[in-house]
């Protein structure tokens, strides 16, 4: 295939995202709470980090794990660790200590970079079956020569990065299902570069709203351990924009940073959006574009965000998908439509290079508007779960990655997630979408949050039960909620059998480690 | 490297650029002169073309050559031929018949798609040493069952495209140097997809000016046989924008199409830009973004375009580079600067994923402002010249593609092309840049065009000679031209020894097949 004298195909590498845009203003800032770095600093610190890790014995194929809040240090690790040919493990600090021990023992990192806030978590994790080097990452100056900042200071400002095949694993982390052991997904340099390019091609070319370009100011509000903060730090760095890293998420601090730094682009799960909107320090938030994912965004929460001036829309993906698959950008002509909000809360339309299908159990495409499982192909999806042949083959059966989500697609190409395949309530031969009922129920003024779950029923197999958190200071009458949903039945928007038989008012809903409601 | 049960890496394919954005308005138009297709038509016609070519025996690895003006048919071939796993040869119809015969006999296309305007060229080419199928591509309806349109009509509207490795060659064409045999470059599916994504990431993220996004209307004014019309048809299709194909370039038709269809984005060489600006039908051209490449854009021509309302800027690349390497986008803060035009006529700053260096003969980076050869790496550069080991190794010596251009780079990262390595005039141990002298000389009101060449000199080795085409109706006095350049010497902008000893007024300058001035 290769003729003599010809060059080999040039390999993709995360380092290209850091160094090829070196032309953009090197004085542009990266802010961590009250600290300010420039891109010139970032490029130097990534090289110092590589030198420091090399001095600790980290080589190609070794794993380096990070436990930190969102910080400039984490961003340095996003680049410095993979650019060494090493694997960055982003530890989900919300897992249980037993789960964290499992994930660490599966990946055996040579070095653990740990913010002092997670020292207690590591204590609970207890003795590991291997001995990593622990590098503390305090926010404050430290006299400890082993601390991150001092190790960087001791390293050379220039590092000769190795070259390696683009299929080299760059990052790894564990999915956070509600049952079973965490499963390990992994992404290569090639995959992260292609994912970044598709993010740019999807966000930057969108006219009208929801655009991300070189004039934006970025702040993540999804943790960097959660699917690379959806990959946006790679995009932001490649475009040389100002970046703001907020540390631990506290609503008042996030809102203060947004105002102080002029943040224009963020992403978060619905729970965090609600936390920010409910914070008394909020006020007007015009000029802030926020893409919501991780769980279905209700129309009422979206309307609340929009009323505050936020350009709100959704993205869809999961740990296994890096995560970009869908974005609910509007067509320019639809911007002023009354129905625009209904589109903004959808999962969205497929991003460039993705192939997203809604299929029946025989892997045949269902008709427009019909329900089926959402399956996908794209060059950046995890190729499987490390060390788990059966789950990998199941994930990729039929040559497409199975998301386990039930969805429909309309004529405009927009996908709506109806439910998790496993959360569908099977009642008398009919499938009831808990998400659909939750969305309608959440529109009732007395409902702050709700979850609809299936409970065993001798006659129907399963019947829906609604768990409702009442809005503070508002009376919540179960009979009124049933009547409220009955109104949607009368309008033909909900089948009669989907109205829950029981409504229970509860103090709070259980959540998984990433803030999703735990229906188990 | 691959665990059992895991999926293989997903291969990149040009088909992804056509089908993954299928969500965008399928009624969006593709205009060829007076004919209108939709994107839905395009996707169907690409499948029909694949069926028609398959019926003619075209299979994976076979070559299909096209001789056409810029048309929707050519766009269909950009996709349909490579998506078969076949190789699209874009024939440079401005080469001599002997050169065209050489390029056809080197690639041996199984099918030749030929616009009737090029029947005469093929007659002059004469008998080939193989027998291709000729498919005529008339603009008008034809009773000939062998004609392109009738073959498409006879084929099925759906085609099951094969899958193949992303390194499969997608396109090939020949460089058009002024000496020697044409050299064959080639590009894979992987390379064209990555090139397209980098084009998007470079153009779409640019705030302030020179942006290309989904709201643009595109018309090529660089032929589709010339480095894939710089790759922009792939970008335009991937973003689902309106596209306008103008057929043969005639200034009045280009300008009329621009007005009628609301064209906002084009690209061309300086000669064509001048032809359009000089056309009496021109008028105001506000809202038209034009990127100029292929030859140095003089400040005076750029100023003329800008005065007419054009957002003018430059790109840099060559046949060997697919071609994207540099774009002269301004930083947003520089938009209103007095010096902005000086930046707009530069070759530009490197595009994402490219690594562009200015080096001395030992491949060491020269200092800011110093001259050296421009060398580059990017994932989409030709890996060599087919069947030419020596020229391939020479092109890629030291691991970088050598452009043969002498350039400088300023502190802002902008590259200026000083001259072709081989066009530098060596006078008394000093190097004189012919381009630099031409740029200054072209500012004289009597000068329509000029070329500065080196002529042998017994004392100095070489001395510059200026060939000048006078502006119609303006007296052109050689002595005045010398005095005019002397003014720049007095300002310190030109060395004294760079002023030509002689100025010859000529009727016209010789040009190569792509419109560059032929200095041989």
PDB file of C-alpha atoms in Angstrom, chain A residues 39-252:
ATOM      1  CA  UNK A  39      -2.173  29.911  27.204  1.00  0.00           C
ATOM      2  CA  UNK A  40       1.602  30.393  27.064  1.00  0.00           C
ATOM      3  CA  UNK A  41       1.658  29.304  30.727  1.00  0.00           C
ATOM      4  CA  UNK A  42      -0.617  26.340  29.952  1.00  0.00           C
ATOM      5  CA  UNK A  43       1.669  25.111  27.172  1.00  0.00           C
ATOM      6  CA  UNK A  44       4.696  25.438  29.435  1.00  0.00           C
ATOM      7  CA  UNK A  45       2.956  23.801  32.412  1.00  0.00           C
ATOM      8  CA  UNK A  46       1.830  20.848  30.281  1.00  0.00           C
ATOM      9  CA  UNK A  47       5.490  20.297  29.401  1.00  0.00           C
ATOM     10  CA  UNK A  48       6.549  20.654  33.043  1.00  0.00           C
ATOM     11  CA  UNK A  49       3.862  18.160  34.054  1.00  0.00           C
ATOM     12  CA  UNK A  50       5.143  15.701  31.461  1.00  0.00           C
ATOM     13  CA  UNK A  51       8.651  16.115  32.848  1.00  0.00           C
ATOM     14  CA  UNK A  52       7.459  15.688  36.439  1.00  0.00           C
ATOM     15  CA  UNK A  53       5.498  12.536  35.613  1.00  0.00           C
ATOM     16  CA  UNK A  54       8.424  11.117  33.658  1.00  0.00           C
ATOM     17  CA  UNK A  55      10.610  11.702  36.720  1.00  0.00           C
ATOM     18  CA  UNK A  56       8.087   9.627  38.701  1.00  0.00           C
ATOM     19  CA  UNK A  57       8.555   6.761  36.267  1.00  0.00           C
ATOM     20  CA  UNK A  58       5.454   7.278  34.146  1.00  0.00           C
ATOM     21  CA  UNK A  59       6.027   5.972  30.633  1.00  0.00           C
ATOM     22  CA  UNK A  60       3.969   5.003  27.627  1.00  0.00           C
ATOM     23  CA  UNK A  61       0.978   2.852  28.527  1.00  0.00           C
ATOM     24  CA  UNK A  62       1.141   3.724  32.234  1.00  0.00           C
ATOM     25  CA  UNK A  63      -1.956   5.068  33.932  1.00  0.00           C
ATOM     26  CA  UNK A  64      -2.195   8.349  35.867  1.00  0.00           C
ATOM     27  CA  UNK A  65      -5.356   8.924  37.908  1.00  0.00           C
ATOM     28  CA  UNK A  66      -6.772  12.284  38.966  1.00  0.00           C
ATOM     29  CA  UNK A  67      -9.129  13.134  41.842  1.00  0.00           C
ATOM     30  CA  UNK A  68      -9.845  16.863  41.664  1.00  0.00           C
ATOM     31  CA  UNK A  69     -12.558  19.440  41.266  1.00  0.00           C
ATOM     32  CA  UNK A  70     -12.654  21.305  37.953  1.00  0.00           C
ATOM     33  CA  UNK A  71      -9.337  23.144  37.798  1.00  0.00           C
ATOM     34  CA  UNK A  72      -6.581  24.364  35.497  1.00  0.00           C
ATOM     35  CA  UNK A  73      -4.586  21.404  36.880  1.00  0.00           C
ATOM     36  CA  UNK A  74      -7.169  19.010  35.515  1.00  0.00           C
ATOM     37  CA  UNK A  75      -6.924  20.746  32.137  1.00  0.00           C
ATOM     38  CA  UNK A  76      -3.133  20.333  32.242  1.00  0.00           C
ATOM     39  CA  UNK A  77      -3.675  16.606  32.883  1.00  0.00           C
ATOM     40  CA  UNK A  78      -6.147  16.375  29.956  1.00  0.00           C
ATOM     41  CA  UNK A  79      -3.157  17.189  27.742  1.00  0.00           C
ATOM     42  CA  UNK A  80       0.045  16.355  29.605  1.00  0.00           C
ATOM     43  CA  UNK A  81      -0.808  12.776  30.562  1.00  0.00           C
ATOM     44  CA  UNK A  82      -1.997  11.511  27.141  1.00  0.00           C
ATOM     45  CA  UNK A  83       0.733  13.450  25.321  1.00  0.00           C
ATOM     46  CA  UNK A  84       3.236  11.264  27.187  1.00  0.00           C
ATOM     47  CA  UNK A  85       1.557   8.209  25.697  1.00  0.00           C
ATOM     48  CA  UNK A  86       0.188   7.515  29.191  1.00  0.00           C
ATOM     49  CA  UNK A  87      -3.480   6.988  30.064  1.00  0.00           C
ATOM     50  CA  UNK A  88      -5.436   9.590  32.030  1.00  0.00           C
ATOM     51  CA  UNK A  89      -7.920   8.040  34.425  1.00  0.00           C
ATOM     52  CA  UNK A  90     -10.547  10.544  35.519  1.00  0.00           C
ATOM     53  CA  UNK A  91     -11.804   9.175  38.806  1.00  0.00           C
ATOM     54  CA  UNK A  92     -15.473   9.691  39.568  1.00  0.00           C
ATOM     55  CA  UNK A  93     -15.199  10.995  43.114  1.00  0.00           C
ATOM     56  CA  UNK A  94     -18.906  10.432  43.699  1.00  0.00           C
ATOM     57  CA  UNK A  95     -18.628   6.644  43.493  1.00  0.00           C
ATOM     58  CA  UNK A  96     -18.642   4.679  46.719  1.00  0.00           C
ATOM     59  CA  UNK A  97     -15.212   3.927  48.277  1.00  0.00           C
ATOM     60  CA  UNK A  98     -15.626   0.262  47.312  1.00  0.00           C
ATOM     61  CA  UNK A  99     -16.348   1.239  43.689  1.00  0.00           C
ATOM     62  CA  UNK A 100     -13.378   3.629  43.622  1.00  0.00           C
ATOM     63  CA  UNK A 101     -11.129   0.839  44.927  1.00  0.00           C
ATOM     64  CA  UNK A 102     -12.443  -1.411  42.161  1.00  0.00           C
ATOM     65  CA  UNK A 103     -11.769   1.174  39.441  1.00  0.00           C
ATOM     66  CA  UNK A 104      -8.260   1.915  40.735  1.00  0.00           C
ATOM     67  CA  UNK A 105      -7.363  -1.747  41.064  1.00  0.00           C
ATOM     68  CA  UNK A 106      -8.616  -2.383  37.537  1.00  0.00           C
ATOM     69  CA  UNK A 107      -6.432   0.369  36.035  1.00  0.00           C
ATOM     70  CA  UNK A 108      -3.484   0.317  38.509  1.00  0.00           C
ATOM     71  CA  UNK A 109      -2.342   3.935  38.086  1.00  0.00           C
ATOM     72  CA  UNK A 110       1.341   4.525  38.728  1.00  0.00           C
ATOM     73  CA  UNK A 111       0.540   8.026  39.995  1.00  0.00           C
ATOM     74  CA  UNK A 112      -2.522   9.408  41.805  1.00  0.00           C
ATOM     75  CA  UNK A 113      -2.965  13.183  41.637  1.00  0.00           C
ATOM     76  CA  UNK A 114      -5.219  14.057  44.564  1.00  0.00           C
ATOM     77  CA  UNK A 115      -6.817  17.288  45.748  1.00  0.00           C
ATOM     78  CA  UNK A 116      -6.737  17.405  49.571  1.00  0.00           C
ATOM     79  CA  UNK A 117     -10.543  17.368  49.640  1.00  0.00           C
ATOM     80  CA  UNK A 118     -10.357  13.727  48.498  1.00  0.00           C
ATOM     81  CA  UNK A 119      -7.781  12.537  51.019  1.00  0.00           C
ATOM     82  CA  UNK A 120     -10.670  11.320  53.165  1.00  0.00           C
ATOM     83  CA  UNK A 121     -12.152   9.398  50.227  1.00  0.00           C
ATOM     84  CA  UNK A 122      -8.818   7.650  49.680  1.00  0.00           C
ATOM     85  CA  UNK A 123      -8.645   6.796  53.392  1.00  0.00           C
ATOM     86  CA  UNK A 124     -12.045   5.138  53.079  1.00  0.00           C
ATOM     87  CA  UNK A 125     -10.886   3.304  49.949  1.00  0.00           C
ATOM     88  CA  UNK A 126      -8.228   1.712  52.136  1.00  0.00           C
ATOM     89  CA  UNK A 127      -5.197  -0.331  51.097  1.00  0.00           C
ATOM     90  CA  UNK A 128      -4.937  -1.033  47.363  1.00  0.00           C
ATOM     91  CA  UNK A 129      -3.386  -4.188  45.932  1.00  0.00           C
ATOM     92  CA  UNK A 130      -0.659  -2.031  44.333  1.00  0.00           C
ATOM     93  CA  UNK A 131       1.321   1.016  45.483  1.00  0.00           C
ATOM     94  CA  UNK A 132       0.833   4.222  43.500  1.00  0.00           C
ATOM     95  CA  UNK A 133       2.771   7.441  44.019  1.00  0.00           C
ATOM     96  CA  UNK A 134       0.459  10.024  45.585  1.00  0.00           C
ATOM     97  CA  UNK A 135       0.918  13.614  44.389  1.00  0.00           C
ATOM     98  CA  UNK A 136      -1.050  16.104  46.505  1.00  0.00           C
ATOM     99  CA  UNK A 137      -2.680  18.964  44.597  1.00  0.00           C
ATOM    100  CA  UNK A 138      -3.502  21.639  47.174  1.00  0.00           C
ATOM    101  CA  UNK A 139      -4.902  24.948  45.992  1.00  0.00           C
ATOM    102  CA  UNK A 140      -2.601  26.821  48.365  1.00  0.00           C
ATOM    103  CA  UNK A 141       1.187  27.142  48.269  1.00  0.00           C
ATOM    104  CA  UNK A 142       2.804  24.195  49.998  1.00  0.00           C
ATOM    105  CA  UNK A 143       6.268  23.437  51.347  1.00  0.00           C
ATOM    106  CA  UNK A 144       5.831  19.771  50.360  1.00  0.00           C
ATOM    107  CA  UNK A 145       8.322  19.026  47.567  1.00  0.00           C
ATOM    108  CA  UNK A 146       6.004  16.208  46.468  1.00  0.00           C
ATOM    109  CA  UNK A 147       3.096  18.587  45.818  1.00  0.00           C
ATOM    110  CA  UNK A 148       1.918  19.110  42.219  1.00  0.00           C
ATOM    111  CA  UNK A 149       2.971  22.746  41.988  1.00  0.00           C
ATOM    112  CA  UNK A 150       6.431  22.131  43.407  1.00  0.00           C
ATOM    113  CA  UNK A 151       7.003  19.145  41.142  1.00  0.00           C
ATOM    114  CA  UNK A 152       6.099  21.301  38.132  1.00  0.00           C
ATOM    115  CA  UNK A 153       8.434  24.062  39.316  1.00  0.00           C
ATOM    116  CA  UNK A 154      11.269  21.532  39.580  1.00  0.00           C
ATOM    117  CA  UNK A 155      10.702  20.170  36.054  1.00  0.00           C
ATOM    118  CA  UNK A 156      12.073  21.610  32.801  1.00  0.00           C
ATOM    119  CA  UNK A 157       9.825  24.063  30.890  1.00  0.00           C
ATOM    120  CA  UNK A 158      10.329  22.166  27.634  1.00  0.00           C
ATOM    121  CA  UNK A 159       9.586  18.495  27.026  1.00  0.00           C
ATOM    122  CA  UNK A 160      10.191  16.413  23.909  1.00  0.00           C
ATOM    123  CA  UNK A 161       6.931  14.494  23.605  1.00  0.00           C
ATOM    124  CA  UNK A 162       7.143  11.017  22.086  1.00  0.00           C
ATOM    125  CA  UNK A 163       5.230   9.991  18.975  1.00  0.00           C
ATOM    126  CA  UNK A 164       3.003   6.914  18.982  1.00  0.00           C
ATOM    127  CA  UNK A 165       0.112   5.426  16.990  1.00  0.00           C
ATOM    128  CA  UNK A 166      -3.131   7.384  17.133  1.00  0.00           C
ATOM    129  CA  UNK A 167      -4.964   4.323  18.477  1.00  0.00           C
ATOM    130  CA  UNK A 168      -3.007   4.687  21.730  1.00  0.00           C
ATOM    131  CA  UNK A 169      -5.429   4.979  24.645  1.00  0.00           C
ATOM    132  CA  UNK A 170      -5.558   8.555  25.948  1.00  0.00           C
ATOM    133  CA  UNK A 171      -8.262   8.468  28.620  1.00  0.00           C
ATOM    134  CA  UNK A 172     -10.271   5.998  30.604  1.00  0.00           C
ATOM    135  CA  UNK A 173     -13.002   6.150  33.200  1.00  0.00           C
ATOM    136  CA  UNK A 174     -15.836   4.065  34.574  1.00  0.00           C
ATOM    137  CA  UNK A 175     -19.518   4.236  33.845  1.00  0.00           C
ATOM    138  CA  UNK A 176     -21.773   4.834  36.805  1.00  0.00           C
ATOM    139  CA  UNK A 177     -24.729   2.526  36.381  1.00  0.00           C
ATOM    140  CA  UNK A 178     -27.114   2.045  39.241  1.00  0.00           C
ATOM    141  CA  UNK A 179     -26.360  -1.687  39.444  1.00  0.00           C
ATOM    142  CA  UNK A 180     -23.334  -3.934  39.071  1.00  0.00           C
ATOM    143  CA  UNK A 181     -19.663  -3.090  38.978  1.00  0.00           C
ATOM    144  CA  UNK A 182     -18.564   0.085  37.188  1.00  0.00           C
ATOM    145  CA  UNK A 183     -17.598  -0.665  33.596  1.00  0.00           C
ATOM    146  CA  UNK A 184     -14.413   0.790  32.088  1.00  0.00           C
ATOM    147  CA  UNK A 185     -14.652   2.750  28.845  1.00  0.00           C
ATOM    148  CA  UNK A 186     -11.583   4.080  27.005  1.00  0.00           C
ATOM    149  CA  UNK A 187     -10.815   6.582  24.286  1.00  0.00           C
ATOM    150  CA  UNK A 188      -7.817   6.954  21.970  1.00  0.00           C
ATOM    151  CA  UNK A 189      -5.982  10.053  20.756  1.00  0.00           C
ATOM    152  CA  UNK A 190      -7.646   9.578  17.383  1.00  0.00           C
ATOM    153  CA  UNK A 191     -11.063   9.450  18.992  1.00  0.00           C
ATOM    154  CA  UNK A 192     -10.609  12.555  21.107  1.00  0.00           C
ATOM    155  CA  UNK A 193      -9.246  14.579  18.183  1.00  0.00           C
ATOM    156  CA  UNK A 194     -12.141  13.512  15.925  1.00  0.00           C
ATOM    157  CA  UNK A 195     -14.656  14.146  18.721  1.00  0.00           C
ATOM    158  CA  UNK A 196     -13.219  17.635  19.218  1.00  0.00           C
ATOM    159  CA  UNK A 197     -13.413  18.405  15.491  1.00  0.00           C
ATOM    160  CA  UNK A 198     -17.017  17.227  15.324  1.00  0.00           C
ATOM    161  CA  UNK A 199     -17.913  19.316  18.392  1.00  0.00           C
ATOM    162  CA  UNK A 200     -16.441  22.357  16.657  1.00  0.00           C
ATOM    163  CA  UNK A 201     -18.125  21.583  13.334  1.00  0.00           C
ATOM    164  CA  UNK A 202     -21.455  21.163  15.108  1.00  0.00           C
ATOM    165  CA  UNK A 203     -21.323  24.110  17.520  1.00  0.00           C
ATOM    166  CA  UNK A 204     -19.405  26.672  15.482  1.00  0.00           C
ATOM    167  CA  UNK A 205     -21.431  26.417  12.297  1.00  0.00           C
ATOM    168  CA  UNK A 206     -24.786  26.931  14.013  1.00  0.00           C
ATOM    169  CA  UNK A 207     -26.286  30.301  13.098  1.00  0.00           C
ATOM    170  CA  UNK A 208     -28.758  32.102  15.333  1.00  0.00           C
ATOM    171  CA  UNK A 209     -28.128  30.595  18.763  1.00  0.00           C
ATOM    172  CA  UNK A 210     -26.121  28.037  20.673  1.00  0.00           C
ATOM    173  CA  UNK A 211     -22.937  28.810  18.790  1.00  0.00           C
ATOM    174  CA  UNK A 212     -19.447  28.329  20.223  1.00  0.00           C
ATOM    175  CA  UNK A 213     -16.619  30.184  18.529  1.00  0.00           C
ATOM    176  CA  UNK A 214     -13.361  31.949  19.267  1.00  0.00           C
ATOM    177  CA  UNK A 215     -15.149  34.905  20.878  1.00  0.00           C
ATOM    178  CA  UNK A 216     -16.754  32.786  23.632  1.00  0.00           C
ATOM    179  CA  UNK A 217     -15.799  32.432  27.295  1.00  0.00           C
ATOM    180  CA  UNK A 218     -16.150  28.886  28.582  1.00  0.00           C
ATOM    181  CA  UNK A 219     -16.878  27.511  32.053  1.00  0.00           C
ATOM    182  CA  UNK A 220     -17.677  23.821  32.627  1.00  0.00           C
ATOM    183  CA  UNK A 221     -20.522  23.031  35.006  1.00  0.00           C
ATOM    184  CA  UNK A 222     -20.303  19.281  34.376  1.00  0.00           C
ATOM    185  CA  UNK A 223     -17.352  17.739  36.215  1.00  0.00           C
ATOM    186  CA  UNK A 224     -14.181  17.023  34.274  1.00  0.00           C
ATOM    187  CA  UNK A 225     -14.337  13.422  35.523  1.00  0.00           C
ATOM    188  CA  UNK A 226     -17.700  13.060  33.776  1.00  0.00           C
ATOM    189  CA  UNK A 227     -16.943  12.121  30.149  1.00  0.00           C
ATOM    190  CA  UNK A 228     -14.162  14.750  29.823  1.00  0.00           C
ATOM    191  CA  UNK A 229     -16.634  17.502  30.820  1.00  0.00           C
ATOM    192  CA  UNK A 230     -18.359  16.421  27.606  1.00  0.00           C
ATOM    193  CA  UNK A 231     -15.152  17.130  25.674  1.00  0.00           C
ATOM    194  CA  UNK A 232     -15.650  20.877  25.717  1.00  0.00           C
ATOM    195  CA  UNK A 233     -12.285  21.675  27.403  1.00  0.00           C
ATOM    196  CA  UNK A 234     -10.553  20.129  24.373  1.00  0.00           C
ATOM    197  CA  UNK A 235     -12.663  22.261  22.018  1.00  0.00           C
ATOM    198  CA  UNK A 236     -12.142  25.425  24.083  1.00  0.00           C
ATOM    199  CA  UNK A 237      -8.368  24.910  24.147  1.00  0.00           C
ATOM    200  CA  UNK A 238      -8.173  24.171  20.428  1.00  0.00           C
ATOM    201  CA  UNK A 239      -9.962  27.457  19.740  1.00  0.00           C
ATOM    202  CA  UNK A 240      -7.870  29.464  22.199  1.00  0.00           C
ATOM    203  CA  UNK A 241     -10.842  30.915  24.087  1.00  0.00           C
ATOM    204  CA  UNK A 242     -10.855  32.201  27.650  1.00  0.00           C
ATOM    205  CA  UNK A 243     -11.613  29.345  30.057  1.00  0.00           C
ATOM    206  CA  UNK A 244     -12.898  29.566  33.628  1.00  0.00           C
ATOM    207  CA  UNK A 245     -12.559  26.570  35.979  1.00  0.00           C
ATOM    208  CA  UNK A 246     -14.817  26.889  39.021  1.00  0.00           C
ATOM    209  CA  UNK A 247     -13.491  24.260  41.458  1.00  0.00           C
ATOM    210  CA  UNK A 248     -16.239  22.640  43.478  1.00  0.00           C
ATOM    211  CA  UNK A 249     -19.723  23.504  42.228  1.00  0.00           C
ATOM    212  CA  UNK A 250     -21.504  25.915  44.549  1.00  0.00           C
ATOM    213  CA  UNK A 251     -24.335  27.853  42.965  1.00  0.00           C
ATOM    214  CA  UNK A 252     -23.346  31.256  44.315  1.00  0.00           C
TER     215      UNK A 252
END
